[in-house]
């Protein structure tokens, strides 16, 4: 557009309009990028808050997989384990504070896992 423009570029109304449109689009994209950054920071913060729960539950999973060494009948799938975890999240009390929520899920999960494993033994 600029290459094709002849004379004073400020007199070319079509070019001026396109530049204004570009500025509006750029501002819109900048706003979206800032929103995406804020969301990404929120996701990262939340992920870090739930990290202790992830570590705790992963350790328990590997503990119960070792039960297969006692007897091959005591094998538990990851899908089964995830279902127990999902049920525990549903049963755990809804807490406003994330630390309390993590603690509530951990406690509920320990009980649910214990009951399910004991039932299978």
Coordinates of N, CA and C in Angstrom, one line a residue, residues 26-102:
X26 N -4.2 -4.0 16.3 CA -3.0 -4.2 17.1 C -3.4 -4.0 18.6
X27 N -4.2 -3.0 18.9 CA -4.6 -2.8 20.3 C -5.4 -3.9 20.8
X28 N -6.3 -4.4 20.0 CA -7.1 -5.6 20.3 C -6.2 -6.8 20.6
X29 N -5.3 -7.1 19.8 CA -4.4 -8.2 20.0 C -3.5 -8.0 21.2
X30 N -3.1 -6.8 21.5 CA -2.3 -6.5 22.7 C -3.1 -6.8 24.0
X31 N -4.4 -6.4 23.9 CA -5.3 -6.6 25.1 C -5.4 -8.1 25.3
X32 N -5.7 -8.9 24.2 CA -5.8 -10.3 24.3 C -4.6 -11.0 24.8
X33 N -3.4 -10.5 24.4 CA -2.1 -11.1 24.9 C -2.0 -10.8 26.4
X34 N -2.3 -9.6 26.8 CA -2.2 -9.3 28.3 C -3.2 -10.2 29.1
X35 N -4.4 -10.4 28.6 CA -5.4 -11.3 29.2 C -4.8 -12.7 29.3
X36 N -4.2 -13.2 28.2 CA -3.7 -14.5 28.1 C -2.5 -14.7 29.1
X37 N -1.7 -13.7 29.3 CA -0.6 -13.7 30.3 C -1.2 -13.8 31.7
X38 N -2.2 -13.0 32.0 CA -2.8 -13.1 33.3 C -3.4 -14.5 33.6
X39 N -4.0 -15.0 32.6 CA -4.6 -16.4 32.8 C -3.5 -17.4 33.0
X40 N -2.4 -17.3 32.2 CA -1.3 -18.2 32.3 C -0.7 -18.1 33.7
X41 N -0.6 -16.9 34.3 CA 0.0 -16.8 35.6 C -1.0 -17.4 36.7
X42 N -2.3 -17.2 36.5 CA -3.2 -17.8 37.4 C -3.2 -19.3 37.3
X43 N -3.1 -19.9 36.1 CA -2.9 -21.4 36.0 C -1.7 -21.9 36.7
X44 N -0.6 -21.2 36.5 CA 0.7 -21.6 37.1 C 0.6 -21.5 38.6
X45 N 0.0 -20.5 39.1 CA -0.1 -20.3 40.6 C -1.0 -21.4 41.2
X46 N -2.1 -21.7 40.5 CA -3.0 -22.8 40.9 C -2.3 -24.2 40.9
X47 N -1.6 -24.4 39.8 CA -0.8 -25.6 39.6 C 0.2 -25.8 40.8
X48 N 0.8 -24.8 41.1 CA 1.8 -24.9 42.3 C 1.1 -25.2 43.6
X49 N -0.1 -24.6 43.8 CA -0.8 -24.8 45.0 C -1.3 -26.3 45.1
X50 N -1.6 -26.9 44.0 CA -2.0 -28.3 44.0 C -0.9 -29.3 43.9
X51 N 0.3 -28.9 43.7 CA 1.5 -29.7 43.5 C 1.7 -30.7 44.7
X52 N 1.5 -30.3 46.0 CA 1.7 -31.3 47.0 C 0.7 -32.4 47.0
X53 N -0.5 -32.1 46.5 CA -1.5 -33.2 46.4 C -1.1 -34.2 45.3
X54 N -0.6 -33.6 44.2 CA -0.1 -34.5 43.1 C 1.0 -35.4 43.5
X55 N 2.0 -34.8 44.3 CA 3.1 -35.6 44.8 C 2.6 -36.7 45.7
X56 N 1.7 -36.4 46.6 CA 1.2 -37.3 47.6 C 0.5 -38.5 46.9
X57 N -0.4 -38.1 46.0 CA -1.2 -39.2 45.3 C -0.3 -40.0 44.4
X58 N 0.7 -39.5 43.8 CA 1.6 -40.3 42.9 C 2.4 -41.3 43.7
X59 N 2.8 -40.8 44.9 CA 3.5 -41.8 45.8 C 2.6 -42.9 46.2
X60 N 1.4 -42.6 46.5 CA 0.5 -43.7 46.9 C 0.2 -44.6 45.8
X61 N 0.1 -44.1 44.6 CA -0.1 -45.0 43.4 C 1.1 -46.0 43.3
X62 N 2.3 -45.5 43.4 CA 3.4 -46.4 43.2 C 3.5 -47.4 44.4
X63 N 3.0 -47.0 45.6 CA 3.0 -47.9 46.7 C 2.0 -49.1 46.4
X64 N 0.8 -48.8 45.9 CA -0.1 -49.8 45.7 C 0.3 -50.7 44.5
X65 N 1.0 -50.2 43.6 CA 1.5 -51.0 42.5 C 2.5 -52.1 43.0
X66 N 3.1 -51.8 44.1 CA 4.1 -52.8 44.6 C 3.4 -54.0 45.3
X67 N 2.1 -53.8 45.5 CA 1.3 -54.9 46.1 C 1.3 -56.1 45.1
X68 N 1.5 -55.9 43.9 CA 1.5 -56.9 42.9 C 2.7 -57.9 43.1
X69 N 3.7 -57.4 43.8 CA 4.9 -58.2 44.1 C 4.5 -59.3 45.2
X70 N 3.5 -58.9 46.0 CA 3.0 -59.9 47.0 C 2.2 -61.0 46.4
X71 N 1.3 -60.6 45.5 CA 0.5 -61.5 44.8 C 0.0 -60.8 43.5
X72 N 0.2 -61.5 42.4 CA -0.2 -60.8 41.1 C -1.7 -60.4 41.1
X73 N -2.5 -61.0 41.9 CA -3.9 -60.7 42.0 C -4.2 -59.2 42.4
X74 N -3.2 -58.7 43.1 CA -3.3 -57.3 43.7 C -2.7 -56.3 42.7
X75 N -3.3 -56.3 41.5 CA -2.8 -55.3 40.5 C -3.9 -54.3 40.3
X76 N -3.6 -53.0 40.3 CA -4.5 -51.9 40.2 C -4.1 -51.1 39.0
X77 N -5.1 -50.8 38.2 CA -4.9 -50.0 37.0 C -4.9 -48.5 37.3
X78 N -4.3 -47.7 36.4 CA -4.2 -46.3 36.6 C -5.7 -45.7 36.5
X79 N -6.5 -46.3 35.6 CA -7.8 -45.8 35.4 C -8.6 -46.1 36.7
X80 N -8.5 -47.2 37.3 CA -9.1 -47.5 38.6 C -8.7 -46.5 39.6
X81 N -7.4 -46.2 39.7 CA -6.9 -45.3 40.7 C -7.4 -43.9 40.4
X82 N -7.5 -43.5 39.2 CA -8.0 -42.1 38.8 C -9.5 -42.0 39.2
X83 N -10.2 -43.1 39.0 CA -11.6 -43.1 39.4 C -11.8 -42.9 40.9
X84 N -10.9 -43.6 41.7 CA -11.0 -43.4 43.2 C -10.6 -42.0 43.5
X85 N -9.7 -41.4 42.8 CA -9.3 -40.0 43.1 C -10.4 -39.1 42.7
X86 N -11.0 -39.3 41.6 CA -12.2 -38.4 41.1 C -13.3 -38.5 42.2
X87 N -13.6 -39.7 42.6 CA -14.7 -39.8 43.6 C -14.3 -39.1 44.9
X88 N -13.0 -39.2 45.3 CA -12.5 -38.5 46.5 C -12.7 -37.0 46.3
X89 N -12.4 -36.4 45.2 CA -12.6 -35.0 44.9 C -14.0 -34.6 45.1
X90 N -14.9 -35.5 44.6 CA -16.4 -35.2 44.7 C -16.8 -35.2 46.2
X91 N -16.3 -36.2 47.0 CA -16.7 -36.4 48.3 C -16.1 -35.4 49.3
X92 N -14.9 -34.9 49.0 CA -14.2 -34.0 49.9 C -15.0 -32.7 50.1
X93 N -14.9 -32.2 51.3 CA -15.7 -31.0 51.6 C -15.1 -29.8 50.7
X94 N -16.0 -29.0 50.3 CA -15.6 -27.8 49.4 C -15.1 -26.7 50.4
X95 N -13.8 -26.5 50.3 CA -13.2 -25.4 51.1 C -12.9 -24.2 50.3
X96 N -13.0 -23.0 50.8 CA -12.7 -21.8 50.1 C -11.1 -21.6 49.9
X97 N -10.4 -22.0 51.0 CA -9.0 -21.9 51.0 C -8.3 -23.1 50.2
X98 N -7.4 -22.8 49.4 CA -6.8 -23.9 48.5 C -6.1 -24.9 49.4
X99 N -5.3 -24.4 50.4 CA -4.6 -25.3 51.3 C -5.5 -26.3 52.0
X100 N -6.6 -25.7 52.5 CA -7.6 -26.5 53.2 C -8.3 -27.5 52.2
X101 N -8.5 -27.1 51.0 CA -9.1 -28.0 50.0 C -8.1 -29.1 49.7
X102 N -6.9 -28.8 49.5 CA -5.9 -29.8 49.2 C -5.8 -30.8 50.4

